[in-house]
Every structure is written in C-alpha cells, then in structure tokens.
C-alpha cells in the first residue's frame, strides 16, 4: 500500500507540473491575473507530492519491504539502519527521485519568497521550472519507477554497494544534487527573462542569491565526495580526473563564472548576453553530468543505470533543454544590449577575463571528458584522457587566472588605475616569491610545480588580506575606526574576501598533497615495521571480528617518531558476504602539517599483510579551504538578505511617517 501511495503521488506530481506549466503560459498570454496565484500554489503542491513519494520510498527501505524491486536490489535486513535510509538514494531510481524532490523544493522556495512586484517574471520562471519537473517525473514513471513491485518477494535483499555504506558518501549526493538542481532556478529565470525580453540589473539582483546557493551546495558536495574518496579508497586519492568527478567540476566552473558575471551585470548593467548564456550553460552542464553518470555509458560506483532506454530518455531531455534554450537565446540575444560601459583597465575588464579563462577551462574539461566517449561510440578504438592531460593544460590555465584574483578585487569599477593597485600588492608579490623559493629549497628542488603552486596560494591569500586592509584603512586611521568600518563593510565584500582566501588555502593544500606526497609499502607480520619520513609504523596485531553485515580484519599499528610514541592507529579490511565485495577503512593521523595515512590489504600466508603508508602534506587544509570557500558564498547570500531586510524596514518606516503626517 505504501508503494502504491508513492506511485500515486508521483503520478499526481507529473500531472500538476505539466498542467501548471501549460496553464501558466496560457494565463500569461491572456493576462489573467489569477494565474500568478495558481502558479505559486501549483509549485508548492508539486513539492508536497514529491515529498510524499520520497517519504513512501524511505518507509519501504526503513521496514525492508522486499516486495519493492528497488529495496530488494539495494537493501538487506542486516544492514545498519542509517544505511537503510541513505540507501534510498544509493541507487538509480531513488537518486533520481531525490533529484526530483530537490527540484520541486527549489520551486517551492521561490514560491514562498518571491515578491509580488515581479509576479510575471516569477510566474514565467515557475512555468519553465515545471516543464523541467514534468520531464524528470516522466523519466521516473516511464523508465525508472522507484515503486515497481517484485513478485514473489524475496526473503532478503541484495544489500547496498559497500562503497556507499559510508557517512561521507551518504551525505555527498544530496549536497551535490542541491548544487546541480539549484542551477535549474537560474536557468528558468534566464529563459523567463528571454521570453519576457527584459534582462537588466534588477534581474541579476533577483537571480544572484539562487546562483550563490547552488554554487555553495555544489562546493560542499564536491568536497564531501573528495573526502570520501580520500579516506575510503585506500590510497588517499581525493581527485583523479575521473569522468564522474569532471561531471561535477564542469557546472562548478561554469557556475563560478556565472556568479562573477552576475556581479558585473548587477553593478554595471553590462555583459547581459554573456550572463544569460552562462545561466543556460551551467544547468545544461549539470544535465550533461546527469546523462554521463545515469545513462550507463560509464561503469562507476556512481553510475547506477545500465538500461540504454534510460540513457536515451535523459539524452532527449538534454537535447530539449539545451537545444530549446539556445534556440531562444539565438532569437533574443540581439536585444540584450548593455547600457554600462567600462575601460580596458577596470574591475569589469578583469572579471570578463576571469570569465573567459574559466570558460576555456570548462571547455577543456568537457573535451577531455567526452572526447574518449565519442571516439569509443563511433569506432572500436578506446582512448583514455587522464591526469597528465589535465595537469598539463588545466592547471597552467588556472595558474594564470589566480594571478588576476587580487588585482581584480582592488580595481575600481568602470575606470581603474593599475599602477596604484600593483604598488599596494607589492608586499603580496614579495611574500609569494619568498614562499616559492622557500618551498623549492626546503621541500623538493625538483618540484617546480610545487613551488609555483605555493607562490600562487600566498599571492592570492596575502592579496586578499591587503585588499581588506585597504578597505578598513588599517594603520591609516585609529584601530577603533577600522573596526567600525569592518562592522559596516557589506557582507558581500566579506563574502568575496573569504571565498578568495578559502581558494588560496585550497590551492596551497592541493600543492602540498600533489607535489610532496611520499609513499612506501611492505609486507608485514605482527612485530615488523617500516620507515617513512622519520616515522616508524609497526604492525602490532591483526584481529578478526564480525560487523553488522560484514566481516573484518583490523590492523593495529604503533606509530613512533624517533623516541616519541605517537599512539596507535587502526585500519580495517572489510568483506561484505552478500555483495561479495571488499572495502578498505584507512587509518589516518591528521595534523596541520600533514596526514600519516595507512591501509592494508589481503594477506599472503608466507609474507604477511601488504601495508601501504603515505604522507600527504597539508591534506586537512583541503577540507578547511573548501569550508571557507563555501562560507564566502553563504556570506554573500546573507548580504542579500540583510539588504532586503534594510529596504523593508525603510519602507515600513516611510509608511509610518506618512501615517503620522496624515
């Protein structure tokens, strides 16, 4: 009965989304004022129905109802309850239902927050958004039904992929989807603006908080996925330029360019055509990533679908969304004329260059990801585009972009002066050069890339601090006055500074982990040890025990450095009988200067257990930098909220004055 209720809710959600979209377009064409209220109510109804369907699927997993096909294929009675719940989206059907739920959640959030003054634009946005919702609910109903029954039902299920039975990967998909799907709102706003024929600074102000929210969620989702790969896969690989990883990086890059372009449009009412194009392409890249992961063209822990029919359906959605939006853009682009002008040396110019570099980097990742798939499709040849290609092309492009970051933040709008900015940034340049030379001298003189990465990180970090110091007039006015300026500084500026500083920390960590990692391995028996970077890692004991739905070997390692005893680390090797799969639970000693990382594998009777030990310098700063980067986005969103509240108070105050005068 629960499955049938969920199925019914899903059918109603499809019907409401389709009806709302069609009727809203008709109502706006006939100028019926009632259509605005209908559009808002329909948006909330879609969310309630999708939430009902998702709740029904969650109940099916929670009670282990194996008469539901998706539960039988992805759950087991012995599985911990947490992973019974997260198993809801640990499969193709459930993950796409989660996608649909988040899609309608964004639409409902817009319905609850939209202002009446923008009723027509918002109603058009609802109509476009509902078309996307209808397409994805149709995909669920016709090719990926999460409520399909299995008769006769088995006594037990096939368990969830062991790699997905982890807190990190349990939280990774919802955050990633919140980012992917969040760009649907900005896409719908862009299409609505093209239909309406009105793209201006006010449109940018409305759209930018949604873009920042989606970008922030996507940043968190990518960081969680990288962290999971780091500690779960057994070799510390947090990024490998895998096509699935690239599928999330492409919309993140396009989204980064988009929020910068929105800032220019909001401030100077220019770059209109480019901003709209970025809005369309960012969500299109999110859909392309969905096609890549969910179509079955890849074999991956993330790629659940193997049915070609599903891939064709998603491809159809992709063609309709990209083709339809670009056709509309082609018809309307000539009307997107900018009103703001700016000189070659200005913040607008540097942000435009920023956009071009990010766009080129995104195109590079797209080519490196899809070209091998294209070659495999049209011929029998199989090629691989991996880390060497991206490291040789993408990284230098990003390096040039990072040089511009501090300069851009300090240049004036419309017309800036480069020499005073460079003079103010001279301490940052000196610090960057010193850091690069020091890194080359201390760490590894053969790692030029490590020295360059360190120099760039310091350049961006010190440059951001210099910018803030200039805004607060530190040293030029009394400290109390500087603190007052800090309090009154718009949160948007703090958001920019925090995000850029987080970027500097992330670049520094990436440099340390990539350029200066060390590794060694050996077969060890209990009592034997190995040496790495001054550490002694001794295998004390190996114990076997039974987990909830797995059996494990637990390796206990005594860690010392010189005469100092640094305690014990415990690594595991787990075997899941139902799935006949093994996983690695690494042991990690985390410090600010770096991680000591240990994993061990299947033993050899004669030689012992294979033990792999790695040193990853500054690894923890990857996650700290990502968190600071996200905080910058959150602060920028909060700035919009504070401005709206201030404006509302001003309106209320003016109304009170008028009433008193009357």
Tab-separated table of C-alpha atoms in Angstrom, residues 16-454:
chain	number	residue	atom	x	y	z
A	16	UNK	CA	0.370	19.038	-11.651
A	17	UNK	CA	3.763	20.027	-13.125
A	18	UNK	CA	2.564	19.573	-16.692
A	19	UNK	CA	-0.771	21.334	-16.075
A	20	UNK	CA	0.871	24.195	-14.209
A	21	UNK	CA	3.363	24.830	-16.981
A	22	UNK	CA	0.789	24.771	-19.794
A	23	UNK	CA	-1.864	26.766	-17.924
A	24	UNK	CA	0.662	29.347	-16.709
A	25	UNK	CA	1.868	30.011	-20.241
A	26	UNK	CA	-1.736	30.304	-21.429
A	27	UNK	CA	-2.723	32.513	-18.490
A	28	UNK	CA	0.195	34.880	-19.010
A	29	UNK	CA	-0.641	35.136	-22.691
A	30	UNK	CA	-4.226	36.125	-21.876
A	31	UNK	CA	-3.076	38.412	-18.998
A	32	UNK	CA	-5.244	36.581	-16.469
A	33	UNK	CA	-4.216	37.984	-13.028
A	34	UNK	CA	-5.346	34.804	-11.249
A	35	UNK	CA	-2.605	32.831	-12.935
A	36	UNK	CA	0.072	34.178	-10.568
A	37	UNK	CA	-1.612	32.713	-7.510
A	38	UNK	CA	-2.229	29.450	-9.366
A	39	UNK	CA	1.450	29.210	-10.328
A	40	UNK	CA	2.581	29.676	-6.725
A	41	UNK	CA	0.068	27.162	-5.366
A	42	UNK	CA	0.983	24.630	-8.043
A	43	UNK	CA	4.674	24.937	-7.211
A	44	UNK	CA	4.055	24.187	-3.540
A	45	UNK	CA	1.708	21.310	-4.476
A	46	UNK	CA	4.468	19.730	-6.604
A	47	UNK	CA	6.851	19.795	-3.664
A	48	UNK	CA	4.298	18.266	-1.278
A	49	UNK	CA	3.565	15.464	-3.738
A	50	UNK	CA	7.245	14.721	-4.418
A	51	UNK	CA	7.941	14.808	-0.685
A	52	UNK	CA	5.127	12.295	-0.178
A	53	UNK	CA	6.589	9.995	-2.826
A	54	UNK	CA	10.076	10.281	-1.327
A	55	UNK	CA	8.727	9.621	2.190
A	56	UNK	CA	6.959	6.483	0.914
A	57	UNK	CA	10.187	5.169	-0.614
A	58	UNK	CA	12.014	5.936	2.644
A	59	UNK	CA	9.440	3.911	4.591
A	60	UNK	CA	9.862	0.986	2.183
A	61	UNK	CA	13.618	0.981	2.867
A	62	UNK	CA	13.186	1.518	6.610
A	63	UNK	CA	10.918	-1.532	7.021
A	64	UNK	CA	12.866	-3.629	4.471
A	65	UNK	CA	9.867	-4.202	2.204
A	66	UNK	CA	11.469	-6.522	-0.357
A	67	UNK	CA	8.301	-6.644	-2.445
A	68	UNK	CA	9.568	-3.296	-3.796
A	69	UNK	CA	12.104	-4.099	-6.520
A	70	UNK	CA	14.439	-1.212	-5.681
A	71	UNK	CA	14.545	-2.242	-1.997
A	72	UNK	CA	15.252	-5.887	-2.869
A	73	UNK	CA	18.126	-4.844	-5.112
A	74	UNK	CA	19.687	-2.321	-2.706
A	75	UNK	CA	18.997	-3.321	0.890
A	76	UNK	CA	19.293	-6.157	3.403
A	77	UNK	CA	17.880	-6.854	6.830
A	78	UNK	CA	21.344	-6.874	8.425
A	79	UNK	CA	22.330	-3.500	7.013
A	80	UNK	CA	22.671	-0.731	9.669
A	81	UNK	CA	19.547	1.419	9.871
A	82	UNK	CA	21.420	4.569	8.821
A	83	UNK	CA	22.357	2.950	5.526
A	84	UNK	CA	18.847	1.616	5.067
A	85	UNK	CA	17.761	5.259	4.999
A	86	UNK	CA	20.630	6.574	2.888
A	87	UNK	CA	20.127	3.591	0.602
A	88	UNK	CA	17.022	5.434	-0.593
A	89	UNK	CA	19.280	7.461	-2.898
A	90	UNK	CA	22.067	4.865	-3.150
A	91	UNK	CA	20.522	3.509	-6.360
A	92	UNK	CA	19.411	4.834	-9.728
A	93	UNK	CA	15.678	5.118	-9.100
A	94	UNK	CA	15.998	6.605	-5.622
A	95	UNK	CA	18.680	9.055	-6.664
A	96	UNK	CA	16.518	10.380	-9.479
A	97	UNK	CA	13.569	10.680	-7.095
A	98	UNK	CA	15.838	12.728	-4.805
A	99	UNK	CA	16.726	14.876	-7.827
A	100	UNK	CA	13.032	15.499	-8.447
A	101	UNK	CA	12.388	16.283	-4.779
A	102	UNK	CA	15.158	18.884	-4.671
A	103	UNK	CA	13.942	20.336	-7.974
A	104	UNK	CA	10.456	20.934	-6.552
A	105	UNK	CA	11.931	22.137	-3.234
A	106	UNK	CA	13.700	24.972	-5.056
A	107	UNK	CA	10.485	25.829	-6.896
A	108	UNK	CA	8.515	25.880	-3.639
A	109	UNK	CA	11.187	28.045	-2.007
A	110	UNK	CA	10.822	30.523	-4.862
A	111	UNK	CA	7.035	30.464	-4.433
A	112	UNK	CA	7.348	31.313	-0.747
A	113	UNK	CA	9.977	34.042	-1.185
A	114	UNK	CA	9.056	35.763	-4.455
A	115	UNK	CA	7.825	39.353	-4.306
A	116	UNK	CA	4.506	40.341	-5.952
A	117	UNK	CA	6.222	43.152	-7.860
A	118	UNK	CA	7.970	40.552	-10.041
A	119	UNK	CA	4.854	38.388	-10.469
A	120	UNK	CA	5.055	37.969	-14.248
A	121	UNK	CA	8.764	37.114	-14.340
A	122	UNK	CA	8.391	34.685	-11.443
A	123	UNK	CA	5.306	33.044	-12.961
A	124	UNK	CA	7.209	32.504	-16.223
A	125	UNK	CA	10.019	31.012	-14.153
A	126	UNK	CA	7.512	28.657	-12.498
A	127	UNK	CA	6.264	27.595	-15.929
A	128	UNK	CA	9.769	26.751	-17.197
A	129	UNK	CA	10.716	25.061	-13.945
A	130	UNK	CA	7.544	22.968	-14.063
A	131	UNK	CA	8.407	21.798	-17.582
A	132	UNK	CA	11.744	20.528	-16.269
A	133	UNK	CA	9.952	18.858	-13.339
A	134	UNK	CA	7.454	17.222	-15.685
A	135	UNK	CA	10.307	15.858	-17.828
A	136	UNK	CA	12.073	14.295	-14.850
A	137	UNK	CA	8.925	12.859	-13.279
A	138	UNK	CA	8.087	11.345	-16.684
A	139	UNK	CA	11.572	9.827	-16.705
A	140	UNK	CA	10.857	8.289	-13.309
A	141	UNK	CA	7.418	6.987	-14.241
A	142	UNK	CA	8.260	5.526	-17.641
A	143	UNK	CA	11.857	4.264	-17.311
A	144	UNK	CA	12.947	4.327	-13.645
A	145	UNK	CA	9.910	3.647	-11.483
A	146	UNK	CA	11.075	3.548	-7.826
A	147	UNK	CA	7.816	1.847	-6.778
A	148	UNK	CA	7.889	-1.160	-9.094
A	149	UNK	CA	6.800	-4.352	-7.344
A	150	UNK	CA	8.620	-7.699	-7.279
A	151	UNK	CA	6.523	-10.862	-7.161
A	152	UNK	CA	7.167	-13.123	-5.448
A	153	UNK	CA	9.116	-11.020	-2.994
A	154	UNK	CA	12.433	-12.495	-1.736
A	155	UNK	CA	13.113	-13.216	1.924
A	156	UNK	CA	16.069	-10.830	1.857
A	157	UNK	CA	17.682	-8.250	-0.359
A	158	UNK	CA	20.948	-7.985	-2.267
A	159	UNK	CA	22.401	-5.313	0.053
A	160	UNK	CA	23.705	-1.876	-0.882
A	161	UNK	CA	27.021	-1.403	-2.646
A	162	UNK	CA	29.513	-1.475	0.283
A	163	UNK	CA	31.310	1.595	-1.031
A	164	UNK	CA	28.090	3.549	-0.483
A	165	UNK	CA	27.748	2.376	3.126
A	166	UNK	CA	29.678	5.324	4.484
A	167	UNK	CA	28.594	8.578	6.160
A	168	UNK	CA	30.592	10.668	3.700
A	169	UNK	CA	29.047	9.200	0.596
A	170	UNK	CA	25.634	9.119	2.256
A	171	UNK	CA	25.708	12.928	2.555
A	172	UNK	CA	27.565	13.574	-0.705
A	173	UNK	CA	24.703	13.002	-3.225
A	174	UNK	CA	22.101	15.258	-1.527
A	175	UNK	CA	24.571	18.148	-1.362
A	176	UNK	CA	25.752	17.561	-4.918
A	177	UNK	CA	22.184	17.410	-6.205
A	178	UNK	CA	21.274	20.558	-4.278
A	179	UNK	CA	24.023	22.235	-6.311
A	180	UNK	CA	23.171	20.658	-9.657
A	181	UNK	CA	19.439	21.256	-9.336
A	182	UNK	CA	19.838	24.703	-7.806
A	183	UNK	CA	21.061	25.956	-11.157
A	184	UNK	CA	17.692	24.942	-12.618
A	185	UNK	CA	16.201	28.028	-10.958
A	186	UNK	CA	18.752	30.352	-12.569
A	187	UNK	CA	18.193	28.540	-15.886
A	188	UNK	CA	14.425	29.034	-15.600
A	189	UNK	CA	14.900	32.701	-14.681
A	190	UNK	CA	17.120	33.126	-17.748
A	191	UNK	CA	14.575	31.504	-20.079
A	192	UNK	CA	11.775	33.579	-18.488
A	193	UNK	CA	13.798	36.756	-18.999
A	194	UNK	CA	14.425	35.874	-22.642
A	195	UNK	CA	10.689	35.250	-23.171
A	196	UNK	CA	9.830	38.464	-21.335
A	197	UNK	CA	12.509	40.390	-23.211
A	198	UNK	CA	13.749	42.083	-20.063
A	199	UNK	CA	17.239	41.420	-18.779
A	200	UNK	CA	18.626	44.105	-16.518
A	201	UNK	CA	20.421	44.783	-13.251
A	202	UNK	CA	17.272	44.058	-11.254
A	203	UNK	CA	17.057	40.605	-12.850
A	204	UNK	CA	20.673	39.992	-11.801
A	205	UNK	CA	19.889	41.025	-8.215
A	206	UNK	CA	16.984	38.567	-8.094
A	207	UNK	CA	18.963	35.682	-9.585
A	208	UNK	CA	22.323	36.050	-7.824
A	209	UNK	CA	21.283	34.624	-4.394
A	210	UNK	CA	19.944	31.493	-6.117
A	211	UNK	CA	23.168	31.116	-8.078
A	212	UNK	CA	25.243	31.571	-4.914
A	213	UNK	CA	23.156	28.994	-3.033
A	214	UNK	CA	23.529	26.410	-5.805
A	215	UNK	CA	27.263	27.105	-6.097
A	216	UNK	CA	27.727	26.761	-2.323
A	217	UNK	CA	25.882	23.439	-2.207
A	218	UNK	CA	27.872	22.157	-5.172
A	219	UNK	CA	31.137	23.171	-3.481
A	220	UNK	CA	30.172	21.226	-0.355
A	221	UNK	CA	29.068	18.234	-2.432
A	222	UNK	CA	32.345	18.079	-4.358
A	223	UNK	CA	34.356	18.440	-1.132
A	224	UNK	CA	32.402	15.619	0.540
A	225	UNK	CA	32.967	13.367	-2.463
A	226	UNK	CA	36.683	14.158	-2.461
A	227	UNK	CA	36.915	13.481	1.283
A	228	UNK	CA	35.120	10.145	0.860
A	229	UNK	CA	37.491	9.098	-1.926
A	230	UNK	CA	40.464	10.171	0.209
A	231	UNK	CA	39.758	8.019	3.239
A	232	UNK	CA	37.709	5.182	1.715
A	233	UNK	CA	39.526	4.061	-1.427
A	234	UNK	CA	42.716	3.154	0.404
A	235	UNK	CA	45.340	5.244	-1.377
A	236	UNK	CA	44.458	8.820	-0.481
A	237	UNK	CA	43.223	9.747	-3.939
A	238	UNK	CA	40.890	12.702	-3.457
A	239	UNK	CA	40.779	13.671	-7.161
A	240	UNK	CA	41.712	11.581	-10.190
A	241	UNK	CA	40.110	13.447	-13.139
A	242	UNK	CA	37.606	10.642	-13.401
A	243	UNK	CA	34.689	11.451	-15.792
A	244	UNK	CA	32.271	11.291	-12.844
A	245	UNK	CA	34.378	13.835	-10.950
A	246	UNK	CA	34.592	16.009	-14.057
A	247	UNK	CA	30.793	15.864	-14.339
A	248	UNK	CA	30.574	17.875	-11.111
A	249	UNK	CA	33.548	20.130	-11.863
A	250	UNK	CA	32.130	21.466	-15.147
A	251	UNK	CA	28.957	23.055	-13.701
A	252	UNK	CA	31.017	24.311	-10.751
A	253	UNK	CA	33.381	26.125	-13.113
A	254	UNK	CA	30.524	27.496	-15.207
A	255	UNK	CA	28.671	28.487	-12.021
A	256	UNK	CA	31.769	30.298	-10.740
A	257	UNK	CA	31.941	32.317	-13.965
A	258	UNK	CA	28.184	32.917	-13.744
A	259	UNK	CA	28.178	34.432	-10.242
A	260	UNK	CA	31.071	36.736	-11.184
A	261	UNK	CA	29.285	37.790	-14.364
A	262	UNK	CA	26.084	38.403	-12.395
A	263	UNK	CA	28.037	40.734	-10.142
A	264	UNK	CA	29.153	42.809	-13.139
A	265	UNK	CA	25.637	42.879	-14.553
A	266	UNK	CA	24.133	43.829	-11.204
A	267	UNK	CA	26.642	46.603	-10.632
A	268	UNK	CA	27.125	47.975	-14.146
A	269	UNK	CA	24.195	46.602	-16.247
A	270	UNK	CA	26.553	45.071	-18.799
A	271	UNK	CA	27.646	41.589	-20.002
A	272	UNK	CA	23.941	40.745	-20.385
A	273	UNK	CA	24.220	38.285	-23.273
A	274	UNK	CA	27.203	36.546	-21.697
A	275	UNK	CA	25.484	36.254	-18.313
A	276	UNK	CA	22.327	34.744	-19.803
A	277	UNK	CA	24.421	32.277	-21.814
A	278	UNK	CA	26.257	31.218	-18.651
A	279	UNK	CA	22.931	30.706	-16.860
A	280	UNK	CA	21.785	28.396	-19.658
A	281	UNK	CA	25.071	26.515	-19.930
A	282	UNK	CA	25.587	25.956	-16.203
A	283	UNK	CA	22.364	23.976	-15.842
A	284	UNK	CA	22.960	22.315	-19.206
A	285	UNK	CA	26.297	21.057	-17.896
A	286	UNK	CA	24.517	19.786	-14.778
A	287	UNK	CA	22.202	17.800	-17.055
A	288	UNK	CA	25.173	16.613	-19.125
A	289	UNK	CA	26.742	15.319	-15.921
A	290	UNK	CA	23.488	13.548	-15.102
A	291	UNK	CA	23.492	11.925	-18.534
A	292	UNK	CA	27.110	10.889	-18.103
A	293	UNK	CA	26.525	9.269	-14.717
A	294	UNK	CA	22.984	7.928	-15.109
A	295	UNK	CA	22.926	6.793	-18.751
A	296	UNK	CA	25.064	3.690	-18.380
A	297	UNK	CA	27.915	4.912	-20.607
A	298	UNK	CA	30.239	4.768	-17.583
A	299	UNK	CA	30.964	1.986	-15.146
A	300	UNK	CA	31.427	3.632	-11.750
A	301	UNK	CA	30.308	3.448	-8.149
A	302	UNK	CA	28.196	6.493	-9.027
A	303	UNK	CA	26.800	5.121	-12.298
A	304	UNK	CA	23.728	3.116	-11.392
A	305	UNK	CA	21.917	2.890	-14.719
A	306	UNK	CA	22.759	0.216	-17.301
A	307	UNK	CA	19.496	0.301	-19.310
A	308	UNK	CA	20.013	2.055	-22.707
A	309	UNK	CA	16.367	3.212	-22.633
A	310	UNK	CA	17.146	5.400	-19.632
A	311	UNK	CA	20.142	6.926	-21.360
A	312	UNK	CA	18.075	7.738	-24.447
A	313	UNK	CA	15.373	9.375	-22.291
A	314	UNK	CA	17.904	11.554	-20.445
A	315	UNK	CA	19.566	12.392	-23.761
A	316	UNK	CA	16.171	13.515	-25.051
A	317	UNK	CA	15.726	15.797	-22.031
A	318	UNK	CA	19.244	17.108	-22.557
A	319	UNK	CA	18.617	17.886	-26.239
A	320	UNK	CA	15.281	19.564	-25.474
A	321	UNK	CA	16.686	21.729	-22.680
A	322	UNK	CA	19.930	22.739	-24.384
A	323	UNK	CA	18.532	22.962	-27.892
A	324	UNK	CA	15.378	24.803	-26.877
A	325	UNK	CA	17.136	27.294	-24.611
A	326	UNK	CA	19.912	28.030	-27.111
A	327	UNK	CA	17.375	28.491	-29.906
A	328	UNK	CA	15.516	31.014	-27.753
A	329	UNK	CA	18.827	32.672	-26.884
A	330	UNK	CA	19.685	32.946	-30.577
A	331	UNK	CA	16.366	34.676	-31.268
A	332	UNK	CA	16.663	37.113	-28.364
A	333	UNK	CA	20.409	37.727	-27.961
A	334	UNK	CA	20.387	40.754	-30.254
A	335	UNK	CA	18.049	42.517	-27.809
A	336	UNK	CA	20.432	42.067	-24.860
A	337	UNK	CA	22.261	45.339	-25.319
A	338	UNK	CA	24.394	46.580	-22.408
A	339	UNK	CA	23.937	50.102	-21.088
A	340	UNK	CA	27.074	50.238	-18.950
A	341	UNK	CA	30.485	50.998	-20.447
A	342	UNK	CA	33.926	50.440	-18.942
A	343	UNK	CA	37.552	50.986	-19.839
A	344	UNK	CA	40.191	48.362	-20.567
A	345	UNK	CA	41.547	48.780	-17.040
A	346	UNK	CA	38.647	48.252	-14.655
A	347	UNK	CA	37.139	45.613	-12.439
A	348	UNK	CA	34.668	44.750	-15.213
A	349	UNK	CA	37.535	44.004	-17.600
A	350	UNK	CA	39.352	41.724	-15.168
A	351	UNK	CA	36.119	39.897	-14.318
A	352	UNK	CA	35.475	39.420	-18.024
A	353	UNK	CA	38.975	37.969	-18.447
A	354	UNK	CA	38.246	35.826	-15.394
A	355	UNK	CA	35.109	34.541	-17.139
A	356	UNK	CA	36.960	33.790	-20.357
A	357	UNK	CA	39.645	31.784	-18.562
A	358	UNK	CA	37.090	29.822	-16.539
A	359	UNK	CA	35.018	29.222	-19.666
A	360	UNK	CA	38.085	27.956	-21.531
A	361	UNK	CA	38.996	25.694	-18.585
A	362	UNK	CA	35.444	24.331	-18.515
A	363	UNK	CA	35.578	23.646	-22.260
A	364	UNK	CA	38.891	21.856	-21.740
A	365	UNK	CA	37.388	19.585	-19.077
A	366	UNK	CA	34.364	18.961	-21.315
A	367	UNK	CA	36.620	17.947	-24.202
A	368	UNK	CA	38.793	15.702	-22.034
A	369	UNK	CA	35.712	14.018	-20.567
A	370	UNK	CA	33.515	13.476	-23.620
A	371	UNK	CA	36.072	13.032	-26.420
A	372	UNK	CA	37.059	9.479	-25.340
A	373	UNK	CA	33.359	8.549	-25.111
A	374	UNK	CA	32.765	9.957	-28.594
A	375	UNK	CA	35.703	8.030	-30.065
A	376	UNK	CA	34.514	4.817	-28.429
A	377	UNK	CA	30.998	5.385	-29.813
A	378	UNK	CA	31.985	5.986	-33.451
A	379	UNK	CA	34.816	3.448	-33.625
A	380	UNK	CA	36.230	0.383	-31.951
A	381	UNK	CA	39.166	2.409	-30.632
A	382	UNK	CA	39.442	3.060	-26.892
A	383	UNK	CA	41.438	6.034	-25.661
A	384	UNK	CA	41.973	7.469	-22.210
A	385	UNK	CA	42.349	11.126	-21.269
A	386	UNK	CA	43.652	11.191	-17.725
A	387	UNK	CA	45.534	13.231	-15.157
A	388	UNK	CA	48.636	14.005	-17.310
A	389	UNK	CA	46.498	15.791	-19.913
A	390	UNK	CA	44.581	17.853	-17.362
A	391	UNK	CA	47.660	18.637	-15.276
A	392	UNK	CA	49.479	19.905	-18.368
A	393	UNK	CA	46.593	22.052	-19.655
A	394	UNK	CA	44.050	22.858	-16.962
A	395	UNK	CA	46.491	23.662	-14.152
A	396	UNK	CA	48.522	26.323	-16.048
A	397	UNK	CA	45.285	27.997	-17.164
A	398	UNK	CA	44.081	28.176	-13.572
A	399	UNK	CA	47.501	29.476	-12.507
A	400	UNK	CA	47.182	32.493	-14.811
A	401	UNK	CA	43.650	33.071	-13.539
A	402	UNK	CA	44.818	33.095	-9.901
A	403	UNK	CA	47.282	35.880	-10.728
A	404	UNK	CA	44.324	38.117	-11.592
A	405	UNK	CA	42.290	37.428	-8.434
A	406	UNK	CA	43.842	40.033	-6.064
A	407	UNK	CA	44.173	42.609	-8.858
A	408	UNK	CA	40.514	42.307	-9.829
A	409	UNK	CA	39.271	42.815	-6.264
A	410	UNK	CA	41.204	46.059	-5.845
A	411	UNK	CA	40.472	47.728	-9.171
A	412	UNK	CA	37.717	50.338	-9.337
A	413	UNK	CA	34.537	49.849	-11.319
A	414	UNK	CA	34.235	51.484	-14.774
A	415	UNK	CA	37.718	53.006	-14.821
A	416	UNK	CA	40.586	51.811	-12.660
A	417	UNK	CA	44.275	52.586	-12.266
A	418	UNK	CA	46.610	49.610	-12.459
A	419	UNK	CA	49.823	51.132	-11.089
A	420	UNK	CA	48.463	52.074	-7.621
A	421	UNK	CA	46.933	48.607	-7.286
A	422	UNK	CA	50.192	46.874	-8.194
A	423	UNK	CA	52.044	49.140	-5.764
A	424	UNK	CA	49.698	48.132	-2.952
A	425	UNK	CA	50.125	44.459	-3.890
A	426	UNK	CA	53.929	44.620	-3.808
A	427	UNK	CA	54.131	43.012	-0.320
A	428	UNK	CA	51.978	40.146	-1.607
A	429	UNK	CA	54.301	39.702	-4.585
A	430	UNK	CA	57.410	39.679	-2.375
A	431	UNK	CA	55.781	37.173	0.011
A	432	UNK	CA	54.767	34.943	-2.922
A	433	UNK	CA	58.265	34.920	-4.393
A	434	UNK	CA	59.788	34.215	-0.986
A	435	UNK	CA	57.319	31.362	-0.362
A	436	UNK	CA	58.069	29.830	-3.766
A	437	UNK	CA	61.837	29.951	-3.214
A	438	UNK	CA	61.458	28.570	0.315
A	439	UNK	CA	59.260	25.720	-0.915
A	440	UNK	CA	61.767	24.900	-3.628
A	441	UNK	CA	64.598	24.911	-1.114
A	442	UNK	CA	63.006	23.004	1.783
A	443	UNK	CA	60.614	20.544	0.195
A	444	UNK	CA	61.953	19.242	-3.098
A	445	UNK	CA	64.088	21.211	-5.515
A	446	UNK	CA	62.857	19.120	-8.449
A	447	UNK	CA	59.216	20.042	-7.872
A	448	UNK	CA	58.908	23.340	-9.731
A	449	UNK	CA	55.142	22.918	-9.839
A	450	UNK	CA	55.072	22.721	-6.030
A	451	UNK	CA	56.982	25.980	-5.718
A	452	UNK	CA	54.714	27.718	-8.244
A	453	UNK	CA	51.582	26.455	-6.513
A	454	UNK	CA	52.829	27.680	-3.154
